[in-house]
Amino acid sequence: MTSVYVLNGPNLNLLGTRKPEVYGTTTLADVEEMCREEAAGLGLDLRFRQSNHEGQLIDWIHEAGAEVKAGRCVGAVFNPGAYTHTSVALHDAIEGVELPVVELHISNVHAREPFRHHSYISPVARSIVVGFGVHGYVLAMRGLHHIAQK
Ligand code: CA2
């Protein structure tokens, strides 16, 4: 079965427990359940992961890239958290393995602090989903599936 990765970066394990005015009240476990239902509808096998560590995220990007290359995966929905705005290493990892990535942000980063307006990920992302709340995960998965079918 073809897989889809959904990767989540630092502090997203706190989703639904703090800052509800920015990120809502849905927990990451709820998001995983939403993604699992969507993946089932799309006929994809979900690999849903979260890490607070940059190197772990890089390893998963490499893993997903190898799966895409082998024809077993459509790519990754990736919410890099604050690493979006700091990480050349994540940029290089995505570029290095040519992983099809849909960059996702729960909040509209462009309506927030100026330091959130720049992304190191966007130049190597296939597409971007921003500001739809946690529903963006479902939209991003559908988009990735659509791209893979073309
Ligand atoms: O809007 C998004 O999805 C972000 O990627 C979330 C990151 C933030 O640094 C980006 O600028 C935009 C932060 C994730 C941390 O999430 C929390 C959730 C609840 C409480 C505290 C942090």
mmCIF file of C-alpha atoms and ligand atoms in Angstrom:
data_model
loop_
_atom_site.group_PDB
_atom_site.id
_atom_site.type_symbol
_atom_site.label_atom_id
_atom_site.label_comp_id
_atom_site.label_asym_id
_atom_site.label_seq_id
_atom_site.Cartn_x
_atom_site.Cartn_y
_atom_site.Cartn_z
ATOM 1 C CA MET A 1 0.000 0.000 0.000
ATOM 2 C CA THR A 2 1.279 3.491 -0.864
ATOM 3 C CA SER A 3 2.092 5.612 2.166
ATOM 4 C CA VAL A 4 1.867 9.285 3.100
ATOM 5 C CA TYR A 5 4.005 10.854 5.806
ATOM 6 C CA VAL A 6 2.659 13.573 8.106
ATOM 7 C CA LEU A 7 5.589 15.084 9.985
ATOM 8 C CA ASN A 8 5.294 17.537 12.857
ATOM 9 C CA GLY A 9 8.073 19.611 14.374
ATOM 10 C CA PRO A 10 8.860 21.097 17.775
ATOM 11 C CA ASN A 11 6.196 21.840 20.382
ATOM 12 C CA LEU A 12 3.338 20.512 18.267
ATOM 13 C CA ASN A 13 2.909 17.813 20.921
ATOM 14 C CA LEU A 14 1.444 20.702 22.989
ATOM 15 C CA LEU A 15 -1.354 21.294 20.477
ATOM 16 C CA GLY A 16 -4.752 21.692 22.144
ATOM 17 C CA THR A 17 -3.288 22.144 25.607
ATOM 18 C CA ARG A 18 -2.079 25.787 25.398
ATOM 19 C CA LYS A 19 -2.534 28.897 23.236
ATOM 20 C CA PRO A 20 -6.047 27.921 22.029
ATOM 21 C CA GLU A 21 -6.528 31.454 20.657
ATOM 22 C CA VAL A 22 -3.765 30.737 18.107
ATOM 23 C CA TYR A 23 -3.827 26.961 17.550
ATOM 24 C CA GLY A 24 -7.335 25.894 18.662
ATOM 25 C CA THR A 25 -8.301 23.158 21.106
ATOM 26 C CA THR A 26 -7.743 20.059 18.963
ATOM 27 C CA THR A 27 -4.922 17.851 20.242
ATOM 28 C CA LEU A 28 -2.228 16.239 18.098
ATOM 29 C CA ALA A 29 -3.823 12.852 18.830
ATOM 30 C CA ASP A 30 -7.093 14.246 17.381
ATOM 31 C CA VAL A 31 -5.185 15.498 14.320
ATOM 32 C CA GLU A 32 -3.660 12.041 13.866
ATOM 33 C CA GLU A 33 -7.142 10.509 13.963
ATOM 34 C CA MET A 34 -8.393 13.032 11.357
ATOM 35 C CA CYS A 35 -5.409 12.220 9.143
ATOM 36 C CA ARG A 36 -5.953 8.471 9.591
ATOM 37 C CA GLU A 37 -9.568 8.773 8.404
ATOM 38 C CA GLU A 38 -8.502 10.921 5.440
ATOM 39 C CA ALA A 39 -5.693 8.515 4.518
ATOM 40 C CA ALA A 40 -8.117 5.581 4.606
ATOM 41 C CA GLY A 41 -10.458 7.481 2.239
ATOM 42 C CA LEU A 42 -7.573 8.178 -0.124
ATOM 43 C CA GLY A 43 -6.327 4.582 0.057
ATOM 44 C CA LEU A 44 -3.039 5.602 1.684
ATOM 45 C CA ASP A 45 -1.124 4.166 4.626
ATOM 46 C CA LEU A 46 -0.459 6.958 7.192
ATOM 47 C CA ARG A 47 2.938 7.492 8.842
ATOM 48 C CA PHE A 48 2.133 10.206 11.402
ATOM 49 C CA ARG A 49 5.071 11.477 13.497
ATOM 50 C CA GLN A 50 6.150 14.348 15.768
ATOM 51 C CA SER A 51 9.569 15.267 17.105
ATOM 52 C CA ASN A 52 11.108 18.150 18.992
ATOM 53 C CA HIS A 53 14.509 17.307 17.461
ATOM 54 C CA GLU A 54 15.766 18.638 14.132
ATOM 55 C CA GLY A 55 17.983 15.597 13.402
ATOM 56 C CA GLN A 56 15.069 13.201 13.908
ATOM 57 C CA LEU A 57 12.970 15.199 11.438
ATOM 58 C CA ILE A 58 15.852 15.071 8.941
ATOM 59 C CA ASP A 59 16.083 11.265 9.331
ATOM 60 C CA TRP A 60 12.343 10.935 8.650
ATOM 61 C CA ILE A 61 12.634 13.183 5.564
ATOM 62 C CA HIS A 62 15.417 10.916 4.266
ATOM 63 C CA GLU A 63 13.275 7.838 5.022
ATOM 64 C CA ALA A 64 10.258 9.316 3.214
ATOM 65 C CA GLY A 65 12.438 10.349 0.263
ATOM 66 C CA ALA A 66 13.706 6.773 -0.112
ATOM 67 C CA GLU A 67 10.118 5.478 0.009
ATOM 68 C CA VAL A 68 9.041 7.947 -2.714
ATOM 69 C CA LYS A 69 12.015 6.921 -4.835
ATOM 70 C CA ALA A 70 10.994 3.273 -4.444
ATOM 71 C CA GLY A 71 7.457 4.164 -5.611
ATOM 72 C CA ARG A 72 5.906 3.336 -2.242
ATOM 73 C CA CYS A 73 5.012 6.838 -0.989
ATOM 74 C CA VAL A 74 3.344 10.029 -2.310
ATOM 75 C CA GLY A 75 5.396 12.403 -0.133
ATOM 76 C CA ALA A 76 4.993 14.295 3.122
ATOM 77 C CA VAL A 77 2.755 16.871 4.724
ATOM 78 C CA PHE A 78 5.175 18.784 6.935
ATOM 79 C CA ASN A 79 4.511 21.250 9.730
ATOM 80 C CA PRO A 80 8.094 22.148 10.696
ATOM 81 C CA GLY A 81 6.960 24.335 13.631
ATOM 82 C CA ALA A 82 9.472 27.041 14.524
ATOM 83 C CA TYR A 83 12.195 25.254 12.488
ATOM 84 C CA THR A 84 10.340 26.733 9.487
ATOM 85 C CA HIS A 85 11.969 30.040 10.269
ATOM 86 C CA THR A 86 15.462 28.809 11.225
ATOM 87 C CA SER A 87 16.442 25.538 9.584
ATOM 88 C CA VAL A 88 18.724 25.436 6.558
ATOM 89 C CA ALA A 89 19.296 21.761 7.499
ATOM 90 C CA LEU A 90 15.634 20.859 6.907
ATOM 91 C CA HIS A 91 15.684 22.814 3.631
ATOM 92 C CA ASP A 92 18.763 20.854 2.512
ATOM 93 C CA ALA A 93 17.258 17.506 3.583
ATOM 94 C CA ILE A 94 14.081 18.026 1.515
ATOM 95 C CA GLU A 95 16.081 19.224 -1.473
ATOM 96 C CA GLY A 96 18.662 16.450 -1.031
ATOM 97 C CA VAL A 97 16.174 13.579 -1.314
ATOM 98 C CA GLU A 98 13.742 15.444 -3.637
ATOM 99 C CA LEU A 99 10.864 14.737 -1.283
ATOM 100 C CA PRO A 100 7.476 16.099 -2.453
ATOM 101 C CA VAL A 101 6.463 18.209 0.564
ATOM 102 C CA VAL A 102 3.330 20.163 1.324
ATOM 103 C CA GLU A 103 4.401 22.714 3.939
ATOM 104 C CA LEU A 104 1.601 23.258 6.422
ATOM 105 C CA HIS A 105 0.931 25.860 9.102
ATOM 106 C CA ILE A 106 -2.097 25.796 11.347
ATOM 107 C CA SER A 107 -1.995 29.566 11.880
ATOM 108 C CA ASN A 108 -1.631 32.261 9.223
ATOM 109 C CA VAL A 109 2.052 32.920 9.828
ATOM 110 C CA HIS A 110 1.902 36.023 7.582
ATOM 111 C CA ALA A 111 -0.577 37.715 9.904
ATOM 112 C CA ARG A 112 1.718 37.141 12.900
ATOM 113 C CA GLU A 113 5.126 38.414 14.046
ATOM 114 C CA PRO A 114 7.551 39.421 11.244
ATOM 115 C CA PHE A 115 9.999 36.626 12.230
ATOM 116 C CA ARG A 116 7.327 34.095 11.159
ATOM 117 C CA HIS A 117 7.018 35.592 7.652
ATOM 118 C CA HIS A 118 10.142 33.932 6.269
ATOM 119 C CA SER A 119 10.285 30.186 5.634
ATOM 120 C CA TYR A 120 13.395 28.155 4.793
ATOM 121 C CA ILE A 121 11.041 25.339 3.763
ATOM 122 C CA SER A 122 8.836 27.131 1.192
ATOM 123 C CA PRO A 123 11.488 27.280 -1.578
ATOM 124 C CA VAL A 124 11.781 23.474 -1.524
ATOM 125 C CA ALA A 125 8.088 22.733 -0.863
ATOM 126 C CA ARG A 126 5.819 21.592 -3.671
ATOM 127 C CA SER A 127 2.849 23.447 -2.149
ATOM 128 C CA ILE A 128 1.887 25.388 0.965
ATOM 129 C CA VAL A 129 -1.239 25.299 3.165
ATOM 130 C CA VAL A 130 -1.477 28.129 5.696
ATOM 131 C CA GLY A 131 -4.068 29.392 8.161
ATOM 132 C CA PHE A 132 -6.873 26.817 7.880
ATOM 133 C CA GLY A 133 -6.401 25.599 11.452
ATOM 134 C CA VAL A 134 -5.984 21.853 11.877
ATOM 135 C CA HIS A 135 -8.314 21.252 8.882
ATOM 136 C CA GLY A 136 -5.270 22.229 6.824
ATOM 137 C CA TYR A 137 -3.807 18.753 7.454
ATOM 138 C CA VAL A 138 -6.723 17.165 5.565
ATOM 139 C CA LEU A 139 -6.466 19.724 2.748
ATOM 140 C CA ALA A 140 -2.721 19.135 2.458
ATOM 141 C CA MET A 141 -3.164 15.346 2.291
ATOM 142 C CA ARG A 142 -5.759 15.696 -0.478
ATOM 143 C CA GLY A 143 -3.454 18.051 -2.352
ATOM 144 C CA LEU A 144 -0.499 15.698 -2.086
ATOM 145 C CA HIS A 145 -2.647 12.782 -3.281
ATOM 146 C CA HIS A 146 -3.870 14.902 -6.214
ATOM 147 C CA ILE A 147 -0.312 15.880 -7.190
ATOM 148 C CA ALA A 148 0.855 12.242 -7.010
ATOM 149 C CA GLN A 149 -1.927 11.103 -9.358
ATOM 150 C CA LYS A 150 -0.907 13.522 -12.122
HETATM 151 O O1 CA2 B 1 1.054 27.694 12.627
HETATM 152 C C1 CA2 B 1 1.804 26.700 12.674
HETATM 153 O O2 CA2 B 1 1.436 25.552 12.437
HETATM 154 C C2 CA2 B 1 3.268 26.887 13.125
HETATM 155 O O3 CA2 B 1 4.073 26.033 12.324
HETATM 156 C C3 CA2 B 1 3.311 26.469 14.588
HETATM 157 C C4 CA2 B 1 4.663 26.719 15.243
HETATM 158 C C5 CA2 B 1 5.143 28.157 14.993
HETATM 159 O O4 CA2 B 1 6.442 28.331 15.509
HETATM 160 C C6 CA2 B 1 5.133 28.503 13.512
HETATM 161 O O5 CA2 B 1 5.527 29.844 13.356
HETATM 162 C C7 CA2 B 1 3.742 28.314 12.936
HETATM 163 C C8 CA2 B 1 4.572 26.507 16.747
HETATM 164 C C9 CA2 B 1 4.121 25.128 17.132
HETATM 165 C C10 CA2 B 1 3.940 25.088 18.612
HETATM 166 O O6 CA2 B 1 2.588 24.769 18.886
HETATM 167 C C11 CA2 B 1 2.111 25.026 20.122
HETATM 168 C C12 CA2 B 1 0.837 24.580 20.379
HETATM 169 C C13 CA2 B 1 0.258 24.817 21.594
HETATM 170 C C14 CA2 B 1 0.983 25.484 22.565
HETATM 171 C C15 CA2 B 1 2.260 25.922 22.324
HETATM 172 C C16 CA2 B 1 2.829 25.688 21.100
#
